[in-house]
C-alpha cells in the first residue's frame, strides 16, 4: 500500500477542511494520527499527526513549546481545531523544525482524526469516503441557482483531490457512466486527471449532475432563439393573409420581420426508403450544432424544425451584400454535419431561397427554399445544394401563391374537387394538370401519370362533371391550369 505523506495531506486539505499556516510540505510519511493536549506532545511517536482539540487557541508560549517538542519527536505535523493566528516566533520554529501547522476550525477532533486515519490507511473505505464527499459537494454546487458546469467540476475536483474535465466525445452513449449530455445530445466524457477508486465511485453521479447543468445552461442560452423559431414556424405555416399580424409579436421577441430574410431548407431522404422518418437522435444534435455554429456570427440567425426538415433563416438589413452566399456557407456546414450524424444510408438535400423583405417575403423565401429542395429530391438529385430559379415559372407561381386574393380566387375554381377528400382531390388535380399540360392528349397524360389512357379519360369525365367548366375555352383552360399549379405548389 502506498504511504501517505505530508504532501498528500496538503493536497487533501480542501477535502479535509484543513488550512496550512506554517511549516514545510515534503514527502515525509504520516504514519498515524492521534489526539493530544497541547502540553503532551512529547508523549507521541515519530511520524504522528497530532490533532490538538480545544475551544480556544492555546497561548503563544504553549504553541512555541509544542513546536519544539514536535520537532524533537519527529512528528508529521500539528492540527489545531480552533481558528489559529500564529506569532512570528511560531512560524520560524515550524519552518526550522520541519513541523507543518494546520488549523481545522469548527471540526470535531474525533471525526477529523477518523477521516484522516482512513486517508492514511487507504483502501476501499477511504475511497468510498472521498467519493461520497465529492458527490455531496458536487450536489451542493449543482443546487446553487448560479451553478455552472465549471463550478461543479471545480468543487467536485477539490473534494476528490483530482482535476476533473469534460473531454469532447460525440460518440458517448447513454449506457456509459462517464457520459455528459445536453438533453439527448452527447457532448463528452467526464475524466479525472488521476483516476482512482474514489473517482470511480463519484464520476457517474457527477456526470449526471453535469448533464443537468449543461441542459439548463443550453436552455437559458438559447431560450430567445427557440421562442423565435416557434414564431417562424407559425408564420411559414399560416395563411398569407395573417402574415402581417405576426409583426408585433415578432418585435417583442426581438425578430425584425421588416428586414430582409434568406431561408435555407434542409430535407433528409433515406436511400432505401424515401418515406422513412429521420433517426430520432439527429434533430437535437443537429439543432445544438447549428445554434452553436451561428451564435458568434454578426447576422441574426434562427433555427427551426418542421417535422424532420430544418429551416435556417438569416435576417439582415435590406440590401446587405452576399446575403444568400453567406447563408449557403453556413447551411452547407450544417448539411455536412447532418449527413455525418445520420449515417451513410441518409442524404440531406439543401434548398436555398432568395433574399426577400418583410413577413410575406420571409414566407416566400421559405417556399422557394422548400420547393428547391423537394424538386431536387423528386428529380433524384439527392444530397446537393439547389438554388431557386428566380426567372422561371416557379418564381411566378410563388408570387401568385403569396397573394391572398389570388390564392382564394384560384382555390374557388378547384373547390368542388375538395369534396372528394384530400387524397382523391390531390389525385384529381394532378390528373387535370397532366391533361391540360398535354393539350388534352389522354395518351401523353397517361404516360406522365403511369396510367392507361382509358383511365385518364374516366377520371377526366368525373372532373368535368364536378367542375362544371368548359375546358375547351382557352381562358378557362389557362385559369384551371394556373389553379392546379398553384394548388400543387402549396401542397409541396
XYZ file of C-alpha atoms in Angstrom:
492
model
C 0.000 0.000 0.000
C 1.367 3.447 -0.885
C 2.485 5.585 2.018
C 0.521 8.683 2.965
C 2.804 11.692 3.071
C 2.714 15.298 4.273
C 2.343 16.380 0.630
C -0.787 14.201 0.332
C -2.178 15.843 3.452
C -1.706 19.246 1.846
C -3.365 18.045 -1.385
C -6.335 16.761 0.624
C -6.609 19.979 2.652
C -9.799 21.233 0.980
C -11.487 17.874 1.342
C -10.442 17.526 4.978
C -11.215 21.121 5.898
C -7.584 21.949 6.733
C -5.749 25.249 6.339
C -1.955 25.381 6.256
C -0.418 28.172 8.373
C 3.310 27.419 8.529
C 5.953 24.757 8.080
C 7.357 22.792 5.138
C 5.428 20.477 2.830
C 7.518 17.469 1.826
C 7.456 13.706 1.318
C 7.766 12.677 4.977
C 5.403 9.856 5.916
C 2.302 10.459 8.036
C 2.345 7.150 9.900
C -0.628 7.690 12.187
C -2.993 10.289 13.626
C -3.671 10.865 17.340
C -5.497 13.267 19.633
C -3.279 15.100 22.107
C -3.301 18.012 24.527
C -1.001 20.877 23.638
C 1.195 20.124 26.692
C 1.506 16.366 25.976
C 3.154 16.458 22.565
C 6.284 14.794 23.952
C 4.358 11.529 24.528
C 3.610 10.935 20.812
C 5.514 8.594 18.483
C 7.555 9.665 15.480
C 5.508 10.206 12.318
C 2.302 11.047 14.203
C -0.012 13.801 13.067
C -1.201 15.409 16.291
C -4.731 16.839 16.483
C -4.977 19.343 19.305
C -8.574 19.836 20.408
C -9.897 22.813 22.315
C -12.377 25.651 22.247
C -9.737 28.390 22.245
C -6.325 28.887 20.743
C -3.545 27.968 23.212
C -1.309 30.794 24.469
C 1.591 31.638 22.128
C 4.236 30.258 24.502
C 2.385 26.893 24.651
C 2.367 26.705 20.859
C 6.106 27.513 20.759
C 6.861 24.730 23.288
C 4.657 22.278 21.371
C 6.501 23.050 18.144
C 9.898 22.415 19.795
C 8.655 19.105 21.200
C 7.080 18.086 17.874
C 10.361 18.768 16.099
C 12.323 16.781 18.668
C 9.910 13.816 18.415
C 9.821 13.908 14.571
C 6.063 14.410 14.372
C 4.388 14.699 10.945
C 2.586 17.905 11.948
C 0.129 19.669 14.249
C -3.562 20.347 13.601
C -5.456 22.815 15.818
C -9.287 22.608 15.738
C -9.694 26.273 16.639
C -9.178 29.390 14.499
C -5.420 29.986 14.580
C -3.213 33.046 14.454
C 0.487 32.205 14.711
C 3.084 34.539 16.182
C 6.218 35.140 14.157
C 8.238 33.018 16.567
C 5.925 30.050 15.929
C 6.288 30.461 12.170
C 10.071 30.430 12.451
C 10.033 27.375 14.782
C 7.658 25.484 12.417
C 9.875 26.185 9.402
C 13.183 25.399 11.098
C 11.854 22.390 12.982
C 10.142 20.896 9.903
C 6.689 20.843 11.524
C 3.727 21.831 9.302
C 0.974 23.567 11.259
C -2.681 23.330 10.167
C -5.981 24.541 11.536
C -9.408 22.901 11.111
C -11.679 25.483 12.673
C -15.079 24.111 13.603
C -14.152 20.457 13.043
C -14.858 17.802 15.659
C -11.463 16.452 16.661
C -12.552 12.795 16.858
C -14.302 12.848 13.469
C -11.356 14.622 11.869
C -8.973 12.034 13.306
C -11.152 9.225 11.921
C -11.269 10.821 8.469
C -7.509 11.368 8.320
C -6.897 7.856 9.611
C -8.918 6.468 6.695
C -6.835 8.545 4.300
C -3.635 7.202 5.897
C -4.920 3.617 5.792
C -6.110 3.890 2.204
C -8.164 1.080 0.673
C -11.863 0.804 -0.117
C -13.138 2.652 2.956
C -11.080 5.747 2.173
C -12.093 5.686 -1.471
C -15.753 5.400 -0.530
C -15.377 8.278 1.902
C -13.735 10.575 -0.674
C -16.178 9.553 -3.354
C -19.147 10.210 -1.089
C -17.799 13.609 -0.102
C -17.200 14.540 -3.752
C -20.799 13.589 -4.576
C -22.114 15.649 -1.667
C -20.013 18.684 -2.604
C -20.945 18.415 -6.297
C -24.643 18.083 -5.412
C -24.450 21.173 -3.226
C -22.719 23.111 -6.009
C -25.305 21.955 -8.573
C -28.164 23.061 -6.307
C -26.960 26.655 -6.356
C -29.026 28.865 -8.702
C -25.761 30.287 -10.079
C -24.152 26.897 -10.691
C -22.377 26.126 -13.950
C -20.620 23.071 -15.288
C -17.307 24.760 -14.460
C -18.280 25.448 -10.836
C -19.460 21.850 -10.361
C -16.251 20.492 -11.876
C -14.116 22.701 -9.627
C -15.991 21.807 -6.440
C -16.066 18.073 -7.151
C -12.409 18.021 -8.205
C -11.324 19.751 -4.996
C -13.260 17.214 -2.929
C -11.758 14.290 -4.823
C -8.271 15.728 -4.831
C -8.084 15.324 -8.622
C -8.644 17.701 -11.539
C -11.864 16.910 -13.418
C -12.649 17.864 -17.005
C -15.088 17.070 -19.816
C -13.381 15.615 -22.882
C -15.416 16.093 -26.070
C -16.777 12.836 -27.477
C -19.841 12.879 -29.729
C -19.932 9.059 -29.703
C -20.598 8.751 -25.962
C -23.621 6.537 -25.217
C -26.332 6.798 -22.562
C -25.208 3.497 -21.053
C -21.724 4.790 -20.258
C -21.390 6.085 -16.710
C -18.987 8.921 -17.546
C -21.039 10.373 -20.443
C -22.213 14.000 -20.239
C -25.245 15.039 -22.330
C -27.210 18.148 -23.219
C -30.694 16.701 -23.392
C -30.213 13.781 -25.777
C -27.009 15.107 -27.363
C -23.683 13.661 -26.120
C -21.071 16.346 -25.568
C -18.266 14.364 -23.939
C -16.983 12.242 -21.095
C -16.080 13.187 -17.536
C -12.482 12.248 -16.746
C -10.232 12.593 -13.703
C -6.574 13.532 -14.167
C -5.574 10.979 -11.504
C -8.212 8.251 -11.664
C -8.571 6.051 -8.591
C -11.241 4.109 -6.701
C -12.750 7.291 -5.286
C -13.230 8.816 -8.740
C -14.783 5.554 -9.957
C -17.358 5.878 -7.189
C -18.119 9.563 -7.746
C -17.830 10.180 -11.503
C -21.158 8.609 -12.614
C -23.147 10.815 -10.225
C -21.090 13.916 -11.029
C -21.562 13.244 -14.775
C -25.317 13.158 -14.230
C -25.209 16.464 -12.327
C -23.116 17.998 -15.106
C -25.626 16.817 -17.737
C -28.477 18.563 -15.940
C -26.407 21.737 -15.519
C -25.372 21.695 -19.190
C -29.006 21.248 -20.232
C -30.033 24.228 -18.100
C -27.202 26.375 -19.461
C -28.172 25.494 -23.034
C -31.850 26.217 -22.372
C -31.084 29.608 -20.838
C -28.565 30.422 -23.538
C -30.857 29.643 -26.475
C -34.315 30.335 -24.991
C -34.910 33.518 -27.049
C -33.835 31.654 -30.191
C -36.302 28.834 -29.501
C -39.147 31.312 -28.989
C -38.376 32.997 -32.299
C -38.172 29.599 -34.003
C -41.697 28.726 -32.827
C -42.977 32.019 -34.203
C -41.242 31.454 -37.544
C -42.922 28.087 -37.937
C -46.308 29.657 -37.276
C -45.568 32.337 -39.857
C -44.437 29.864 -42.507
C -47.455 27.602 -41.968
C -50.114 30.304 -41.565
C -52.328 31.616 -44.318
C -50.609 34.528 -46.128
C -53.446 36.849 -45.119
C -52.300 36.504 -41.494
C -48.610 37.169 -42.152
C -48.539 40.847 -41.207
C -50.278 40.024 -37.933
C -47.091 38.344 -36.716
C -45.059 41.573 -36.868
C -45.907 42.923 -33.357
C -45.307 39.566 -31.664
C -42.040 39.150 -33.564
C -40.908 42.601 -32.453
C -41.482 41.645 -28.797
C -39.253 38.601 -29.326
C -36.530 40.659 -30.999
C -37.233 39.408 -34.526
C -37.358 42.324 -37.021
C -39.654 40.934 -39.714
C -39.426 44.164 -41.720
C -35.819 43.376 -42.653
C -34.511 41.094 -45.417
C -34.578 37.312 -44.961
C -32.989 34.333 -46.687
C -34.228 30.829 -45.864
C -32.352 27.544 -46.286
C -34.395 24.317 -46.230
C -32.654 21.026 -45.378
C -34.592 17.820 -46.140
C -33.485 14.246 -45.262
C -34.061 11.251 -47.528
C -33.266 7.631 -46.821
C -31.901 5.965 -49.929
C -33.581 2.621 -49.310
C -36.896 4.075 -48.107
C -37.675 7.658 -49.218
C -40.741 7.831 -46.953
C -38.830 6.940 -43.750
C -38.507 9.412 -40.884
C -35.012 10.562 -39.938
C -33.424 8.934 -36.858
C -34.743 10.442 -33.630
C -31.233 11.341 -32.453
C -30.472 13.582 -35.429
C -32.709 16.554 -34.683
C -31.473 17.541 -31.179
C -27.824 17.008 -32.139
C -28.226 18.999 -35.344
C -30.101 21.813 -33.600
C -27.371 22.186 -30.978
C -24.663 22.180 -33.654
C -26.491 24.808 -35.723
C -27.160 27.100 -32.759
C -23.545 26.942 -31.619
C -22.337 27.485 -35.198
C -24.259 30.737 -35.760
C -24.104 32.119 -32.217
C -20.998 34.260 -32.723
C -21.852 35.474 -36.236
C -22.834 39.078 -36.907
C -26.075 38.237 -38.738
C -29.300 37.298 -36.928
C -29.998 33.575 -37.321
C -32.950 31.354 -36.475
C -33.148 27.553 -36.467
C -36.456 25.680 -36.568
C -37.671 22.189 -37.448
C -40.778 21.255 -39.407
C -41.001 17.528 -38.717
C -37.586 16.291 -39.968
C -36.821 19.300 -42.172
C -34.570 22.044 -40.830
C -35.290 25.705 -41.600
C -32.366 28.079 -41.297
C -33.326 31.759 -41.511
C -30.810 34.600 -41.779
C -32.095 38.138 -41.169
C -30.196 41.284 -42.159
C -30.753 44.866 -43.215
C -32.282 45.150 -46.664
C -29.636 45.264 -49.380
C -26.890 43.514 -47.383
C -24.310 42.150 -49.812
C -23.733 38.421 -50.342
C -26.733 37.604 -48.164
C -27.578 34.343 -49.927
C -23.925 33.317 -50.290
C -23.298 33.594 -46.558
C -26.438 31.600 -45.815
C -25.237 28.947 -48.234
C -21.845 28.657 -46.497
C -23.415 28.171 -43.067
C -26.177 25.885 -44.320
C -23.664 23.694 -46.173
C -21.743 23.122 -42.939
C -24.974 22.120 -41.209
C -25.758 19.851 -44.172
C -22.412 18.053 -43.775
C -22.943 17.677 -40.040
C -26.435 16.244 -40.578
C -25.032 13.690 -43.008
C -22.349 12.695 -40.512
C -24.829 12.315 -37.651
C -27.436 10.365 -39.641
C -25.026 7.985 -41.352
C -24.373 6.795 -44.888
C -27.888 5.490 -45.577
C -29.227 9.054 -45.430
C -28.838 12.108 -47.639
C -29.640 15.735 -46.798
C -30.672 17.955 -49.698
C -30.328 21.706 -49.272
C -32.601 24.256 -50.931
C -31.906 27.998 -50.830
C -34.428 30.804 -51.171
C -33.707 34.310 -52.385
C -33.455 37.444 -50.190
C -36.967 38.749 -49.508
C -38.240 41.646 -47.401
C -40.911 41.553 -44.700
C -43.165 38.857 -43.280
C -44.565 37.830 -46.671
C -41.039 37.922 -48.072
C -39.845 35.508 -45.400
C -42.705 33.164 -46.309
C -41.786 33.421 -49.976
C -38.086 32.710 -49.345
C -39.117 29.682 -47.271
C -41.412 28.454 -50.074
C -38.609 28.924 -52.596
C -36.137 27.021 -50.446
C -38.569 24.184 -49.778
C -39.518 23.810 -53.427
C -35.860 23.900 -54.487
C -35.073 21.043 -52.081
C -38.166 18.997 -52.906
C -37.733 19.451 -56.672
C -34.152 18.202 -56.410
C -35.251 15.170 -54.403
C -38.036 14.400 -56.868
C -35.533 14.605 -59.730
C -33.131 12.255 -57.947
C -30.517 14.923 -57.165
C -30.085 13.853 -53.552
C -27.600 15.449 -51.175
C -26.846 18.522 -53.257
C -27.393 22.270 -52.914
C -30.240 23.684 -55.012
C -30.801 27.374 -55.725
C -34.194 28.859 -56.539
C -34.893 29.541 -60.204
C -35.569 33.275 -59.946
C -36.629 33.683 -63.585
C -38.686 30.580 -64.311
C -42.361 29.663 -63.991
C -41.903 28.510 -60.414
C -40.983 32.020 -59.284
C -44.101 33.421 -60.990
C -46.220 30.777 -59.275
C -44.652 31.641 -55.928
C -45.641 35.273 -56.391
C -49.214 34.162 -57.072
C -49.055 31.758 -54.136
C -48.013 34.598 -51.807
C -51.048 36.721 -52.738
C -54.091 36.009 -50.510
C -56.543 37.306 -53.132
C -55.039 35.277 -55.978
C -54.893 32.134 -53.860
C -58.546 32.449 -52.880
C -59.714 33.030 -56.441
C -57.813 30.039 -57.761
C -58.912 27.922 -54.789
C -62.557 28.575 -55.710
C -62.001 27.021 -59.148
C -60.939 23.684 -57.667
C -63.147 23.732 -54.573
C -65.623 21.121 -55.982
C -62.776 18.607 -56.107
C -62.133 19.067 -52.384
C -65.443 17.312 -51.687
C -63.755 14.078 -52.797
C -61.459 14.147 -49.767
C -57.770 15.134 -49.527
C -56.216 12.153 -51.333
C -58.724 11.914 -54.207
C -58.703 15.699 -54.581
C -54.911 15.705 -54.928
C -55.094 12.839 -57.445
C -57.737 14.711 -59.459
C -55.676 17.915 -59.535
C -52.608 16.033 -60.781
C -54.668 14.277 -63.441
C -56.250 17.547 -64.539
C -52.891 19.309 -64.763
C -51.328 16.499 -66.805
C -54.325 16.532 -69.167
C -54.153 20.310 -69.675
C -50.360 20.404 -69.960
C -50.516 17.848 -72.779
C -53.272 19.757 -74.579
C -55.951 17.189 -73.880
C -53.962 14.154 -75.014
C -55.080 11.125 -72.991
C -52.090 9.129 -74.227
C -49.404 11.655 -73.187
C -51.154 12.423 -69.893
C -51.352 8.687 -69.210
C -47.609 8.308 -69.764
C -46.878 11.068 -67.257
C -49.282 9.600 -64.714
C -48.317 5.969 -65.453
C -51.973 5.331 -66.229
C -53.832 3.785 -69.181
C -55.426 6.427 -71.455
C -58.855 4.963 -70.705
C -58.158 5.563 -67.004
C -57.273 9.193 -67.698
C -60.449 9.563 -69.742
C -62.575 8.092 -66.945
C -61.086 10.486 -64.390
C -61.494 13.488 -66.682
C -65.186 12.787 -67.243
C -65.720 12.821 -63.479
C -63.605 16.005 -63.070
C -65.519 17.841 -65.800
C -68.818 16.942 -64.118
C -67.624 18.255 -60.741
C -66.037 21.491 -62.005
C -68.732 22.436 -64.484
C -66.159 24.428 -66.501
C -65.786 24.441 -70.279
C -62.206 23.223 -70.710
C -62.394 23.942 -74.442
C -62.415 27.677 -73.675
C -58.780 28.985 -73.768
C -59.272 31.428 -70.881
C -60.908 28.750 -68.747
C -58.139 26.279 -69.557
C -55.471 28.831 -68.554
C -57.223 29.659 -65.259
C -57.716 25.985 -64.372
C -54.098 25.075 -65.203
C -52.829 28.003 -63.119
C -55.079 26.927 -60.234
C -53.731 23.371 -60.465
C -50.100 24.511 -60.465
C -50.604 26.837 -57.504
C -52.527 24.137 -55.614
C -49.735 21.607 -56.101
C -47.157 24.262 -55.188
C -48.941 24.812 -51.895
C -49.213 21.048 -51.257
C -45.476 20.658 -51.829
